[in-house]
Phi, psi and omega in degrees: 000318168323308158301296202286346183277346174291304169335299208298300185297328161299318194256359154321295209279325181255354164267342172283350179269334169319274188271027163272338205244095161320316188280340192294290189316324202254011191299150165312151184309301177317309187285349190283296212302300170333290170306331176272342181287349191259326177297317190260002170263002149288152207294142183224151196244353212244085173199071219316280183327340176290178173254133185262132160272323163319300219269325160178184222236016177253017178054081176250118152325180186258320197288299203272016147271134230231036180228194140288120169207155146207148237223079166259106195282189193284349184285328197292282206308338186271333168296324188275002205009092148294131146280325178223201189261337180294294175299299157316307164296353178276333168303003182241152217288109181119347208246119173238148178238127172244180172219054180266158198286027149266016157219093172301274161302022195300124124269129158236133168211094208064031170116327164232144173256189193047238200291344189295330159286122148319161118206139233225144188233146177052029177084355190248164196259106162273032167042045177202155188262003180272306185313315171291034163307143155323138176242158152319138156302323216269342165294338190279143158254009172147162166238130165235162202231128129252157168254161164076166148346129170195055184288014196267353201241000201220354203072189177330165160080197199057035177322294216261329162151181203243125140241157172202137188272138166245127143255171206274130182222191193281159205217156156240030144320166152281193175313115195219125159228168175187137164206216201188106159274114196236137183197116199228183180281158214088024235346074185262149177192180237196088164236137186228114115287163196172151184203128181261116197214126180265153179262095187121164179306146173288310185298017180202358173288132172307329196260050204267151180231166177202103155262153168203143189227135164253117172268191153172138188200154182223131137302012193059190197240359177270150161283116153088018154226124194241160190209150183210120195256145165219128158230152187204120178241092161293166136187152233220064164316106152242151139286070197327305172245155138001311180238355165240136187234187175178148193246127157242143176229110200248142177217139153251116203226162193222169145196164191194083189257114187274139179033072209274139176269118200267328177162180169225121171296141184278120173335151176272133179200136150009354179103187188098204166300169214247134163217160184236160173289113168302327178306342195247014182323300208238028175307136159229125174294329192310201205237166180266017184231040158301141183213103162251124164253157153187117178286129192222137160210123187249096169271116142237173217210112182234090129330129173215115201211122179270111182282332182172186192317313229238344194220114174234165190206134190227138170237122181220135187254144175217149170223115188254147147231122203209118159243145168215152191229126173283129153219089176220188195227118215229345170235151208216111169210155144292119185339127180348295175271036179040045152239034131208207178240119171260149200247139128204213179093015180302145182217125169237139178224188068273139202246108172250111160251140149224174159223109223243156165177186184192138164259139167255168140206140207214136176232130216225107176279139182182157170285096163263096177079019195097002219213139199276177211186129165230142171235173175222086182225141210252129170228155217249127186251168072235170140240142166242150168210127179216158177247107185244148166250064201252150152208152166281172161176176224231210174323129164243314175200184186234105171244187202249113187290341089054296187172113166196159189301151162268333175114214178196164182269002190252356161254053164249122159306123165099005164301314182302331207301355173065229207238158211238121173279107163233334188225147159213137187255155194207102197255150149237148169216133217246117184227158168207101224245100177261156172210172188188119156260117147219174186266080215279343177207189203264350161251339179267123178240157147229117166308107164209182208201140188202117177232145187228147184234105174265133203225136178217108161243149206208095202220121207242118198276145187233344186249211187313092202279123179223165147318328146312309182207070162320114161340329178175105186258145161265179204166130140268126183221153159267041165328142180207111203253158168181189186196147125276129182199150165241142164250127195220106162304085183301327166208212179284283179301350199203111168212231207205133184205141173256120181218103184254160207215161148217196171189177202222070157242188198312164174255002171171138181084189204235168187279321212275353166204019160326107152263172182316322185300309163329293181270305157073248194229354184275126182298185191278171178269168158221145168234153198227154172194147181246121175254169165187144192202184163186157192222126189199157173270158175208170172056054151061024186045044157259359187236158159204149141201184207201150181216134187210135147237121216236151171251147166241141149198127157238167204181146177092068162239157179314112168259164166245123190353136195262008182218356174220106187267042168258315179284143185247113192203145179299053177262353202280160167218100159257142187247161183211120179253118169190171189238150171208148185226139170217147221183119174248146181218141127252099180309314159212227190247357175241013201228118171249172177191136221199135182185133161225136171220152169204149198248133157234149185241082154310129165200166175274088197298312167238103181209071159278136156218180195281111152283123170021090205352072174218156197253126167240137179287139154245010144012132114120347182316147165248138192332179146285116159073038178214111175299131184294325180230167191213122179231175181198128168215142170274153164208120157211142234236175154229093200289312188215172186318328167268323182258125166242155189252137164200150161257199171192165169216170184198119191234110185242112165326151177286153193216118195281143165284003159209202198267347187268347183073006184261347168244140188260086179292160160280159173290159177218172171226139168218135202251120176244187169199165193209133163244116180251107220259160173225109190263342156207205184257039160244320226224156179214096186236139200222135152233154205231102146297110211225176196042017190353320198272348200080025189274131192259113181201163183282109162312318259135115214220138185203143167037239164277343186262115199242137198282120177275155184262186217259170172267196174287157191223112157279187108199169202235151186234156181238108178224167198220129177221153207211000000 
């Protein structure tokens, strides 16, 4: 309790320093603005002045959105050394994230996880949480976070709120090269390059280009798992005119995991905390020719045509393709008297998705009723198609965790028999979307948003035909989303924003593997949130933070009957009440401090499911695998121009493992630390410790299993820019 109340009382303490420092609040705009832009050139996580892209589609700062949004742009992710996109986003206020591979994309945020969280690359939606495995960091140029609903700005989904992965495309910078030797325990390592390059004299060139490529590979911190990562990243600035450019951008990305580690099963015990055999810590039951792949290849195409002063139209046509493949042995528990193991859960799947679609957008600055005023408004393309192979099988064997053969997966019965054709889905959605800022006084704006969604899934069973699972089912759905919000400037530096939203998604599962059980006859769910925040600078714009307290509920989503736990019916509701903070101190002119926290109180308002065929109320229950609190705190010291110091914490509320609340992972805490040398104004070398105490803790807890997180760790990086 003591950690999260440090966080808490830290970014307290500085919103309270906030409205003590009078004179500060009242300085002319220009010296604040200045002092906070000179204040604010160290990588900060913390930073009111940019422009959100996530957050609305008028280029708005973060101080003029009437939401939560943060921003870790690339100066953050290369301080904080993110390795992947996984590791980035957990620096962010609210947000705990895993990768095990069967929830590739696994978030929790303000209460809800899997599809209930967007999470969106360049802005576009592939509508599966799968498809959003941690990518190479290095590809990446920022990430952004909204909280609450937000089907008004992305489509169906996002209850709980948007991330979007940004990658790095061609500038009309100069000439930029860079790259990065990276190499740690486990033998994880890390070759990186990159380059920005105009084609032709910079002061007169048309052209720009940009690449990057990444390798990476680890034995893992698991026995018998290895991992091998890839990216490679184009793109192709040019300028047709004066007012027109255009971007083509191509991305390839790989990963790949030999024998994946899936969780370690848990002592048998009366319920309560989840505890595992520390002897067996870094044991893995899968089998030895386990296997998860998945290949991504990403075309787009960006128009961008300044129309006049006032009008601009931006286009972007896009194409995803993506497989990933399963092949493993995925449940694990232990015998009654926990001295051996039972193994089953074979699962082989594959996923062929692509996704085609086009965006328009056209934004317009103008005089409404007199009064200044920018819109946005839009029409929305994609199909989507994926194709699933999955088979299965149950118990396969029992061994001594001690010492045992892992097997192999084609002597699991019914396994060799290879992959299975059984569904393919085919959503199309047709949308169409305004927005609009304006400005009612000179202190007051109001914000608003409005998207209608035409949605046709279409899913065609290739396996066994039931009532359940009809040979070709259909679905229509209209959804209509929107957000309202005010922002009202309480001074230059400091101001107050109100904001109600809603949103639309599936009542269980994703558009992208929906069955019939799943979908049925139902309409979409829905959710609404009431937020209220401020957002502000202190101390001479050496400080910013920002505070939101927000309501959710969402409702109508696939329940189990509360009197036929056979029958399936739209009844569920959860509501989620929480606070989130976030807070930068340049304490002194070498001393930085970074710090977010956030509280969520989740519970189940309507929620039955099926026991040993009986309908159980989980009323008053909190989700799975959603933390009440999530901290983060930063330090970084600058002993002398060249060497900087720095810590770092991390704080995860304890989290239940099932929908009944009787099994618990604990809370944990991880402490990290970093030295950084700067040898000349090219070259750089950082070495970085990470799990410092060595804490044995749950990424993620599902059923008997808990996924475990790396141990202590070093590696040291060498990077260089020209």
């Amino acid at each position: 309790m003591s950690i999260r109340f440090t966080a808490l009382l830290l970014l307290i303490g500085s919103a309270s320093l906030a409205w003590a420092q009078e004179d500060a609040l009242t300085l002319p705009a220009s010296t604040v603005s200045a002092q906070t832009r000179e204040a604010l050139s160290a990588p900060s996580g913390v930073r009111l002045d940019q422009p959100i892209r996530t957050g609305s589609r008028l280029d708005l700062t973060a101080r003029e959105t009437p939401a939560s949004v943060s921003v870790i742009d690339r100066s953050v992710i290369e301080a904080r050394g993110a390795r992947d996109t996984q590791e980035v986003i957990n620096a962010m206020t609210g947000i705990n994230a895993s990768a095990n591979p069967g929830y590739g994309g696994f978030v929790s945020y303000r209460g809800f996880t899997q599809n209930q969280i967007t999470q969106l690359f360049n802005g576009i939606n592939l509508g599966y949480a799968s498809a959003a495995r941690p990518i190479d960091a290095w590809v990446v140029d920022r990430v952004e976070l909204i909280g609450g609903p937000s089907s008004f700005l992305h489509g169906a989904g996002a209850v709980g709120g948007s991330l979007n992965y940004i990658s790095k495309l061609a500038s009309r910078d100069d000439q930029l090269l860079e790259g990065r030797l990276r190499y740690g325990r486990f033998d994880e390592s890390e070759i990186s390059f990159g380059f920005n390059q105009a084609l032709g004299q910079v002061a007169d060139a048309a052209h720009f280009m940009r690449l990057d490529i990444s390798r990476g590979s680890s034995n893992g911190y698991i026995d018998r798992n290895e991992r091998e990562t890839g990216s490679l990243a184009f793109s192709l600035l040019s300028d047709l005119t004066p007012n027109l450019s255009h971007t083509l951008a191509v991305e390839y990305l790989e990963d790949r995991e030999d024998s994946p580690y899936w969780g370690t099963p848990i002592l048998n015990s009366d319920g309560g905390t989840m505890k595992i055999d520390k002897r067996r810590r870094f044991e893995n039951y899968n089998v030895a020719d386990g296997r998860y792949e998945q290949r991504v290849r990403w075309l787009r195409s960006i128009l961008d045509y300044q129309l006049s002063y006032a009008t601009r139209l931006q286009n972007t046509l896009y194409y995803y393709d993506g497989q990933r493949d399963y092949r493993n042995l995925e449940r694990y528990s232990y015998t009654p008297d926990n001295s051996q193991v039972q193994r089953g859960g074979a699962y082989q799947q594959r996923h062929d998705q692509n996704v085609l679609g086009n965006r328009l957008t056209l934004t317009h600055d103008r005089q409404l009723f007199g009064l200044s005023s920018r819109w946005a408004a839009g029409l929305d393309y994609s199909r989507l198609r994926q194709t699933l192979h999955p088979r299965s099988g149950g118990d396969f064997d029992v061994v001594d965790p001690d010492q045992f053969d892992p097997g192999h997966f084609d002597d699991i019965p019914g396994m060799a028999m290879g992959l299975q054709k059984q569904r393919r889905h085919e959503v199309i959605s047709r949308s169409l979307f305004l927005e609009n800022h304006l400005q009612l006084t000179d202190r007051l704006a109001l914000l608003s948003g409005l998207r209608y969604d035409h949605l046709e899934m279409e899913v065609t069973n290739y396996g066994a035909v039931s009532d359940t699972s009809p040979a070709l089912f259909e679905r229509r759905w209209e959804p209509l989303s929107g957000r309202i919000g005010l922002v009202y400037d309480l001074t230059p530096t400091a101001n107050l924003y109100l904001q109600y939203s809603t949103s639309a998604d599936l009542p269980a599962g994703s558009l992208a593997s929906a069955t019939y059980s799943n979908v049925g006859l139902f309409d979409l769910s829905k959710g609404e949130q009431w937020e209220v925040g401020s957002k502000f600078d202190f101390l001479d714009g050496r400080g910013a933070a920002t505070l939101a307290l927000y309501q959710i509920v969402r409702r109508d989503f696939a329940v189990r009957d509360s009197t036929d736990p056979n029958l399936t019916v739209q009844a569920g509701q959860q509501t989620s009440r929480g606070i989130e903070l976030a807070g930068r101190l340049q304490v002194t002119p070498v001393l930085l401090v970074e710090a977010n926290y956030a509280y969520v109180d989740a519970e189940y308002d309507e929620f039955n499911e099926a026991m040993d065929g009986v309908s159980v109320s989980r009323k008053g229950n909190r989700p799975i695998n959603v933390p009440d609190s999530v901290a983060n705190l930063w330090l970084s010291y600058s002993l002398t121009p060249a060497l900087e110091l720095g810590a770092d914490m991390r704080y995860v509320d304890s989290v239940y493992a099932d929908n009944a609340n009787t099994l618990k992972a604990p809370s944990y805490t991880l402490y990290g630390a970093f030295t950084r040398y700067r040898v000349d104004e090219h070259t750089t070398i950082t070495a970085r410790l990470r799990n410092l105490t060595d804490e044995i803790y749950a990424k993620q807890a599902y059923g008997e299993q808990y996924y475990m997180g790396a141990p202590r760790s070093v590696d040291v990086s060498l990077d260089l820019r020209f």
